[in-house]
């Protein structure tokens, strides 16, 4: 049983090996002709320049936090924090590097049809998927081996929790910065290019096209990679730190037969999930048809296999670790994990229902576009809000099932041993449910990262003015990417809520361990004040990020207009006249970095300030931010997705098709939805976790 | 001291006398020529027909609830419940009757300038203002005399709390039904009339114009009246029931010297507030100029005088009732009341800042309209969300100050007497703060109800094709109405949060009194599940009401289009050709009544169901709904108001004025904002209180 952390290291190394292997696959594919290589290189340069500047800025923040952790918590905590930050940044960087290599190669492969292009795009995504999962698990299990099994001081678990905070810090800034970048460029490119100049999307004449493609990579790839790094690490950390803090209040009363399996199970599930993901990833092959359901089946096969294997293995693990006198029904913990997986899947399906044009809600919004943009907007807002209610119902079921499962297995514990809090088993089950959603992160992220690669491949096909048949293939691959993203989103938002809840409980125990008195009774005025502040914060955060996109987009719009005005022959497409793309890239980079500072810092500074004033108020704040942030995240993501696909549905020829009045109305909806779904919404998930994990790491200092 | 309830009856009767007097004033004014009388009568007929059908439907609901209360709580509770419902409906009916008489009379008076028209419109509004406050206070103090001082059984306070629930039931359905009606008619009239047929607002050719004007009366007058009835009654009830439930857990340990002043103070503040409002209302006189700041000063003089008098008298009351050995610093309770008043005022000013075109946010949205409807929408959403953060900060200050004030005066109590819960004084202070906001309801509602009367007067001037100089005067009066509404809104939303918080605490005590065990610890899974359900409910409620408006508006649009198509000569304005207005009125009525059932019932059914399953989950649900509902209510109200005024700002000649592209973009924003600010937002305040008060009334049954 003690071998589990070492097995986790092994699985992580295997995942990284697989990533390296896929990297080789991608690298040896041809990137196409000179023009395509040029475009690819431009996108790559822009993306790397952004990440370099972003990481430079964030590293300043990381240093300040590290010093604070070293002084207030423990010097080793700073080491663990920096490790989490560096690995998370590294995962984003690797993913982005490969994605910007895979794009042109996918375009080139698309000349031979989807059978060649689909696996290539998938393997490009898989480099990131397995880098993210591999690095996260490697770092975490190494920290565990070094700081818990090794030095093993009293604050060992604060120290490894700081690892999660490191990952979360990078994730927060990457999501906010990358989200602002990608939408500023997108809006700028669309508004001037498509609307004012009347040229198609990804047209090489548009100065913002390169920036737009860079944005896909820094937002959807690097940002998403860092996000999933922190989600994955956080979901494994949450049950570990929960166990550690809950059972350390009266540490002498707990013996190893209880302690050890509880600490090992999360890493063991991660181990089997990783192996299953590796197996699953080899089953993804492209067919010969561009038919969307065949492609979708091919792409999802790997995920389905990985999930199935994980489910079966989890039951075995539960019996292996928990069969014994103290543990009455080992299957309970497997139920928690499986419950999480099923609910995560259902959340993804819910997101798909509300955002895919195969179902009623999006068709209804498209229909509402007949009466103009106002009804389009109201339709999307209402669909997004209803989807909140549906998702709340699912999370409630997930929490209930996972709690029940944990209690079934562990309830004997609290009865036998008064040092173990009543209800601990249930919360442990909830934490496991988040792992259920994320154990197969390797393959889930591979599928997710496939999306922007296919999107970029289409962009390059357009900019390089290739044969329309190539664009047809990339379009088929791309449209698939839009629905696959829904699954990953469901897991991300569901696991965020469950992980945050588990970390929130860990915070409660950590305060108790530090000798503090923490009331989370919302009937008390301090807690209630915290609750209402917490409910208000996600609104402020959303407003700040929306405004940031608006301001950055404005600068982009002015620059694109200027170039069309001042560069003779650009609009007409005179041969040899090229736009100054680099300048657009530089503007997006500068604006988004400047704009990410305030919302990003808010998430870290507010809980610190409130925590040092009153720890009960901080508890209320976390609860308020968690429930409202969850609701707002789903609202914004699904409303945005619904508008996007309503527009695409109309563009596919319904309600008058492209250029019709309903289409214009739908474009308005899509533009409103852009910062909703790609900036504010995804960042909200990280916001709630960052705040909770800050509280947890600093809990002993607050008391 | 025991005379206070009788003094309250006296003040209520005086208020009703004043309402009768103002009614006489309005009635004897001339309603103008035949055409104006015809229009007035049409509006009146439509409004009465709607209210009649609405009340018929709601009375079915009231009967079911009354039976439930009689069976589960106490037969007298049913009496008190029905009384609250009947008086609330009566206040709405009276207000609406007078408003629909005052409109044409104000138009007629406007021929002689604002000096005659302004006081007339104000007095029309004052009939409603003083009917609302008078009936609410009369009913409440009568119930108190009959059921507490009279029969005085053990469940006396459950019985009088049911009075509040009766008022809340009517308020909820009136706000939802009226809100759907007014926006369906408004959107229908604007979209086909202004946009498609290109005829001005309130044009007599538009078949939906009468329905639109009816909507102003059923939504902004009757709906608002019922709303303020329940807010006012609720704010007086909250500290009374709080005292009763908190001190009855161990009733023998509390003597009358503590009990009585705590029960009397709320009614005493209501008494002085009412007298002050009566005095203030006589100071409103119109000047000769149509200059907006002079008019505004004239209109606000009454409110300012009433508030000043109330402040001074409250300090005196605190000393009168609370000077004694047990009560160390009587001024503390006055601080709570005054703190509430100041924070309510500040909330109103915040709303004004974010929604008035004198300040940055609205100007910024108008500026964002230059780049089209998408940026207009994003600007409004962001402004609304930032205003949430500002309002949260104010409420936190209000809660803090009021809590501190209550503790200062009453903290000795808990120390002397262990039967009194620690922190009781602070929560009592919070409940008082809500009274501070609403003590001058009489005059505040008068000013608020003035708005739709002035609006209708303008509509009649337009439809009767009077001299443009008349419209100029009514326009000046009307534009004033838009800003005065902000003050009442601030009080409504602020008092809703504070009242709900106090009722929430009462619920906690009521459960304890009934022998139940209520944990409000959000770290427990039942409470957390409740919290997340509660956070999701306001989103569902908002979506349902937005969709309801959309569906009802769609029917209206089709009918208006049909009439323009099928009635020859209508669009061209051929003399003698009239639209079939009655049919539009009937459509709005039917659609809005059908649409109000589900969202309205939700608010009552959900807490009942959850409460019977698990009382801790209900506690969490109330807390979650309270904080998220508060945030969403402010977001929707202020975003909607900001869009509305951005459009008006552009219409006043900025950014190209009427008909320009920025104007078209701003119209989109305004249309999106309509259901936000006039349907979903205002109903949200009542939603959170109805759910809490349902929980409170049924607390003993849940246990």
Coordinates of C-alpha atoms in Angstrom, one line a residue, chain B residues 325-683:
Chain B
X325 CA -31.3 49.8 34.1
X326 CA -31.3 46.9 31.6
X327 CA -30.7 49.2 28.6
X328 CA -27.4 50.9 28.8
X329 CA -27.3 53.2 25.8
X330 CA -30.8 53.8 24.3
X331 CA -29.3 55.8 21.4
X332 CA -27.9 52.5 20.0
X333 CA -31.3 51.5 18.6
X334 CA -31.8 54.9 17.1
X335 CA -28.4 54.4 15.4
X336 CA -29.7 51.2 13.9
X337 CA -32.8 52.9 12.5
X338 CA -30.9 55.9 11.2
X339 CA -28.2 53.7 9.8
X340 CA -30.8 51.8 7.8
X341 CA -32.2 55.1 6.5
X342 CA -28.8 56.4 5.5
X343 CA -27.8 53.1 3.8
X344 CA -31.2 52.9 2.0
X345 CA -30.6 56.4 0.8
X346 CA -27.1 55.5 -0.3
X347 CA -28.4 52.4 -2.1
X348 CA -30.8 54.6 -4.0
X349 CA -28.0 57.0 -4.8
X350 CA -25.8 54.1 -6.0
X351 CA -28.7 53.0 -8.3
X352 CA -29.0 56.5 -9.5
X353 CA -25.2 56.7 -10.2
X354 CA -25.3 53.6 -12.3
X355 CA -28.6 54.4 -14.1
X356 CA -28.8 58.2 -14.5
X357 CA -27.3 59.9 -17.6
X358 CA -25.7 62.5 -15.4
X359 CA -23.0 60.1 -14.4
X360 CA -20.2 58.1 -16.0
X361 CA -21.7 54.6 -16.4
X362 CA -24.6 55.5 -18.6
X363 CA -22.5 57.9 -20.7
X364 CA -20.0 55.1 -21.2
X365 CA -22.8 52.7 -22.4
X366 CA -24.0 55.4 -24.7
X367 CA -20.5 55.7 -26.0
X368 CA -20.2 51.9 -26.4
X369 CA -23.3 52.1 -28.6
X370 CA -21.1 53.6 -31.2
X371 CA -19.6 50.1 -31.9
X372 CA -23.0 48.4 -32.1
X373 CA -25.5 46.5 -29.9
X374 CA -23.1 43.9 -28.7
X375 CA -20.8 46.4 -26.9
X376 CA -24.0 48.2 -25.6
X377 CA -25.1 44.9 -24.0
X378 CA -21.7 44.1 -22.6
X379 CA -21.4 47.7 -21.2
X380 CA -24.8 47.4 -19.4
X381 CA -24.1 44.0 -18.0
X382 CA -20.8 45.1 -16.7
X383 CA -22.2 48.3 -15.2
X384 CA -25.0 46.3 -13.5
X385 CA -22.4 43.8 -12.1
X386 CA -20.2 46.5 -10.7
X387 CA -23.2 48.1 -9.1
X388 CA -23.8 44.8 -7.3
X389 CA -20.3 45.1 -5.7
X390 CA -21.0 48.6 -4.6
X391 CA -24.4 47.7 -3.2
X392 CA -23.0 44.7 -1.4
X393 CA -20.4 47.0 0.3
X394 CA -23.3 49.3 1.4
X395 CA -25.4 46.5 2.8
X396 CA -22.4 45.2 4.6
X397 CA -21.9 48.6 6.2
X398 CA -25.6 48.8 7.0
X399 CA -25.7 45.4 8.6
X400 CA -22.5 46.2 10.5
X401 CA -23.8 49.6 11.9
X402 CA -27.2 48.3 12.7
X403 CA -25.8 45.3 14.4
X404 CA -23.5 47.4 16.5
X405 CA -26.3 49.8 17.4
X406 CA -28.5 47.0 18.6
X407 CA -25.7 45.4 20.6
X408 CA -24.8 48.6 22.3
X409 CA -28.3 49.0 23.7
X410 CA -29.2 45.5 24.4
X411 CA -26.0 43.7 25.1
X412 CA -26.6 43.9 28.8
X413 CA -29.7 41.7 28.3
X414 CA -27.9 38.6 27.2
X415 CA -25.3 39.0 30.0
X416 CA -28.0 39.3 32.6
X417 CA -30.3 36.6 31.3
X418 CA -29.0 33.5 29.7
X419 CA -32.4 32.8 28.1
X420 CA -31.7 35.6 25.7
X421 CA -29.5 34.5 22.8
X422 CA -26.1 36.2 22.5
X423 CA -26.2 38.5 19.5
X424 CA -30.0 38.9 19.7
X425 CA -29.6 42.7 20.1
X426 CA -27.5 43.0 16.9
X427 CA -30.1 41.1 14.8
X428 CA -32.8 43.2 16.4
X429 CA -30.9 46.3 15.3
X430 CA -30.7 44.9 11.7
X431 CA -34.4 44.4 11.7
X432 CA -34.8 48.0 12.8
X433 CA -32.6 49.2 10.0
X434 CA -35.2 48.0 7.6
X435 CA -37.9 50.0 9.4
X436 CA -35.6 53.0 9.1
X437 CA -35.7 52.6 5.3
X438 CA -39.5 52.2 5.2
X439 CA -41.0 54.3 8.1
X440 CA -41.7 57.1 5.6
X441 CA -43.3 54.7 3.1
X442 CA -46.4 56.9 2.8
X443 CA -44.5 59.8 1.2
X444 CA -41.9 57.7 -0.5
X445 CA -44.5 55.7 -2.4
X446 CA -46.4 58.9 -3.2
X447 CA -43.4 60.2 -5.0
X448 CA -42.8 56.8 -6.6
X449 CA -46.4 56.4 -7.8
X450 CA -46.2 59.9 -9.2
X451 CA -44.0 58.6 -11.9
X452 CA -46.4 56.4 -13.8
X453 CA -49.2 59.0 -13.5
X454 CA -46.9 61.6 -15.2
X455 CA -46.0 58.9 -17.8
X456 CA -49.6 58.2 -18.5
X457 CA -50.4 61.9 -18.6
X458 CA -47.9 62.2 -21.4
X459 CA -49.4 59.2 -23.2
X460 CA -52.8 60.8 -23.1
X461 CA -51.5 64.1 -24.4
X462 CA -50.0 62.3 -27.3
X463 CA -53.0 60.1 -28.1
X464 CA -55.4 63.0 -27.8
X465 CA -53.2 65.0 -30.1
X466 CA -53.0 68.0 -27.8
X467 CA -50.8 71.0 -28.3
X468 CA -47.0 70.1 -28.1
X469 CA -46.6 72.6 -25.2
X470 CA -48.7 70.2 -23.0
X471 CA -46.5 67.3 -23.9
X472 CA -43.5 69.4 -23.0
X473 CA -44.8 69.9 -19.5
X474 CA -45.8 66.3 -19.1
X475 CA -42.4 65.2 -20.4
X476 CA -40.7 67.4 -17.8
X477 CA -42.8 65.8 -15.1
X478 CA -42.2 62.3 -16.5
X479 CA -38.4 62.5 -16.8
X480 CA -38.4 63.5 -13.1
X481 CA -40.3 60.3 -12.4
X482 CA -37.5 58.2 -13.7
X483 CA -35.0 59.4 -11.2
X484 CA -37.4 59.4 -8.2
X485 CA -38.0 55.7 -8.8
X486 CA -34.4 55.1 -7.9
X487 CA -34.8 56.2 -4.3
X488 CA -37.8 53.9 -3.7
X489 CA -35.9 51.1 -5.4
X490 CA -32.9 51.5 -3.1
X491 CA -35.2 51.3 -0.1
X492 CA -37.0 48.3 -1.5
X493 CA -34.0 46.3 -2.2
X494 CA -32.1 47.3 0.9
X495 CA -35.0 46.6 3.2
X496 CA -35.7 43.3 1.4
X497 CA -32.2 42.1 2.3
X498 CA -32.3 43.3 5.9
X499 CA -35.9 42.1 6.5
X500 CA -35.1 38.7 5.0
X501 CA -32.1 38.4 7.2
X502 CA -34.1 39.2 10.3
X503 CA -36.9 36.9 9.3
X504 CA -34.3 34.2 8.6
X505 CA -33.0 34.6 12.2
X506 CA -36.7 34.4 13.4
X507 CA -37.0 31.2 11.5
X508 CA -34.0 29.8 13.3
X509 CA -35.6 30.8 16.7
X510 CA -39.0 29.5 15.7
X511 CA -37.5 26.1 14.9
X512 CA -35.8 26.1 18.3
X513 CA -39.0 27.2 20.0
X514 CA -40.8 24.3 18.3
X515 CA -38.2 22.0 19.8
X516 CA -36.3 21.4 16.6
X517 CA -32.6 21.3 16.1
X518 CA -31.5 23.7 13.3
X519 CA -28.0 23.8 12.1
X520 CA -27.1 26.6 9.8
X521 CA -23.5 25.5 9.5
X522 CA -22.7 25.6 5.8
X523 CA -20.0 23.0 6.5
X524 CA -22.7 20.4 6.9
X525 CA -23.8 18.7 3.8
X526 CA -27.5 19.3 4.1
X527 CA -27.1 23.0 4.7
X528 CA -24.6 23.2 1.8
X529 CA -26.9 21.4 -0.5
X530 CA -29.6 23.9 0.5
X531 CA -27.2 26.8 0.0
X532 CA -26.4 25.8 -3.6
X533 CA -30.1 25.1 -4.4
X534 CA -30.9 28.5 -3.0
X535 CA -28.2 30.1 -5.1
X536 CA -29.7 28.5 -8.2
X537 CA -33.3 29.4 -7.6
X538 CA -33.0 33.2 -8.4
X539 CA -31.5 32.2 -11.8
X540 CA -34.3 29.9 -12.5
X541 CA -36.9 32.5 -11.4
X542 CA -35.2 35.2 -13.6
X543 CA -35.2 32.8 -16.6
X544 CA -38.8 31.9 -16.2
X545 CA -39.9 35.5 -16.0
X546 CA -37.8 36.6 -18.9
X547 CA -39.2 33.8 -21.0
X548 CA -42.7 34.7 -19.9
X549 CA -42.3 38.3 -21.1
X550 CA -40.9 37.0 -24.4
X551 CA -43.8 34.7 -25.1
X552 CA -46.4 37.2 -24.1
X553 CA -44.7 39.9 -26.2
X554 CA -44.6 37.6 -29.1
X555 CA -48.4 37.2 -29.0
X556 CA -48.8 41.0 -28.8
X557 CA -46.5 41.6 -31.7
X558 CA -48.5 39.2 -33.9
X559 CA -51.8 40.8 -33.0
X560 CA -50.5 44.3 -33.7
X561 CA -49.0 43.2 -37.0
X562 CA -52.3 41.5 -37.9
X563 CA -54.3 44.7 -37.2
X564 CA -52.0 46.9 -39.3
X565 CA -52.3 44.3 -42.0
X566 CA -56.1 43.7 -41.9
X567 CA -57.6 47.0 -40.8
X568 CA -57.6 49.2 -43.9
X569 CA -56.5 52.8 -43.3
X570 CA -55.2 52.2 -39.8
X571 CA -51.5 52.7 -40.6
X572 CA -52.2 55.8 -42.7
X573 CA -54.3 57.3 -39.8
X574 CA -57.5 57.7 -41.9
X575 CA -60.0 59.6 -39.8
X576 CA -62.6 57.4 -38.1
X577 CA -60.4 54.2 -38.3
X578 CA -59.6 53.0 -34.8
X579 CA -57.5 50.1 -33.8
X580 CA -59.0 47.2 -31.8
X581 CA -57.3 48.1 -28.5
X582 CA -59.5 46.0 -26.4
X583 CA -58.2 42.9 -28.1
X584 CA -54.6 43.8 -27.3
X585 CA -55.6 44.4 -23.7
X586 CA -57.2 41.0 -23.5
X587 CA -54.2 39.3 -25.0
X588 CA -51.8 40.9 -22.5
X589 CA -54.1 40.0 -19.6
X590 CA -54.5 36.4 -20.6
X591 CA -50.9 35.8 -21.4
X592 CA -49.5 37.5 -18.3
X593 CA -51.9 35.6 -15.9
X594 CA -51.0 32.3 -17.5
X595 CA -47.3 33.1 -17.3
X596 CA -47.3 34.2 -13.7
X597 CA -48.5 30.9 -12.3
X598 CA -45.3 28.9 -12.4
X599 CA -42.7 31.4 -11.2
X600 CA -45.1 32.6 -8.5
X601 CA -45.9 29.2 -7.2
X602 CA -42.3 28.2 -7.2
X603 CA -41.5 30.7 -4.4
X604 CA -44.1 29.1 -2.1
X605 CA -43.8 25.5 -3.0
X606 CA -40.0 25.1 -3.0
X607 CA -39.5 26.1 0.6
X608 CA -42.4 24.0 1.7
X609 CA -41.1 20.9 0.0
X610 CA -37.5 21.4 1.1
X611 CA -38.7 22.3 4.6
X612 CA -40.7 19.1 5.1
X613 CA -37.7 17.1 3.8
X614 CA -34.9 18.7 5.9
X615 CA -35.1 21.9 7.9
X616 CA -31.3 22.5 7.8
X617 CA -31.4 22.3 4.0
X618 CA -34.2 24.9 4.1
X619 CA -32.0 27.2 6.2
X620 CA -29.2 26.9 3.7
X621 CA -31.6 27.4 0.8
X622 CA -32.9 30.7 2.4
X623 CA -29.4 32.0 2.9
X624 CA -28.3 31.1 -0.6
X625 CA -31.4 32.6 -2.2
X626 CA -31.0 35.7 -0.1
X627 CA -27.5 36.6 -1.1
X628 CA -27.7 35.5 -4.7
X629 CA -31.2 37.0 -5.1
X630 CA -30.0 40.3 -3.7
X631 CA -27.1 40.3 -6.1
X632 CA -29.2 39.3 -9.1
X633 CA -32.0 41.8 -8.2
X634 CA -29.5 44.7 -8.2
X635 CA -27.8 43.5 -11.3
X636 CA -31.0 43.3 -13.3
X637 CA -32.5 46.5 -12.0
X638 CA -29.4 48.6 -12.6
X639 CA -28.4 47.1 -15.9
X640 CA -31.9 47.6 -17.1
X641 CA -32.1 51.2 -15.8
X642 CA -28.7 52.0 -17.3
X643 CA -29.7 50.8 -20.8
X644 CA -33.0 52.7 -20.6
X645 CA -31.3 56.0 -19.8
X646 CA -28.4 55.4 -22.2
X647 CA -31.1 55.3 -24.9
X648 CA -32.7 58.4 -23.6
X649 CA -29.4 60.1 -23.4
X650 CA -28.8 59.4 -27.1
X651 CA -32.3 60.5 -27.9
X652 CA -31.5 63.8 -26.2
X653 CA -29.1 64.4 -29.1
X654 CA -25.9 62.7 -28.2
X655 CA -24.0 60.3 -30.5
X656 CA -26.1 61.2 -33.4
X657 CA -29.5 61.2 -31.7
X658 CA -32.7 59.5 -32.7
X659 CA -32.5 57.2 -35.7
X660 CA -28.7 57.0 -35.7
X661 CA -26.9 53.7 -35.5
X662 CA -25.9 54.2 -31.9
X663 CA -29.5 54.9 -31.2
X664 CA -30.5 51.6 -32.7
X665 CA -27.9 49.8 -30.7
X666 CA -29.2 51.6 -27.5
X667 CA -32.8 50.5 -28.3
X668 CA -31.6 46.9 -28.3
X669 CA -30.1 47.5 -24.9
X670 CA -33.3 49.1 -23.7
X671 CA -35.4 46.1 -24.9
X672 CA -33.1 43.6 -23.2
X673 CA -33.3 45.7 -20.0
X674 CA -37.1 46.0 -20.0
X675 CA -37.8 42.6 -18.4
X676 CA -34.7 42.9 -16.4
X677 CA -35.7 46.1 -14.6
X678 CA -39.5 45.8 -14.6
X679 CA -40.2 42.1 -14.3
X680 CA -37.5 39.9 -13.0
X681 CA -35.5 42.4 -10.9
X682 CA -38.3 43.8 -8.7
X683 CA -40.0 40.4 -8.3

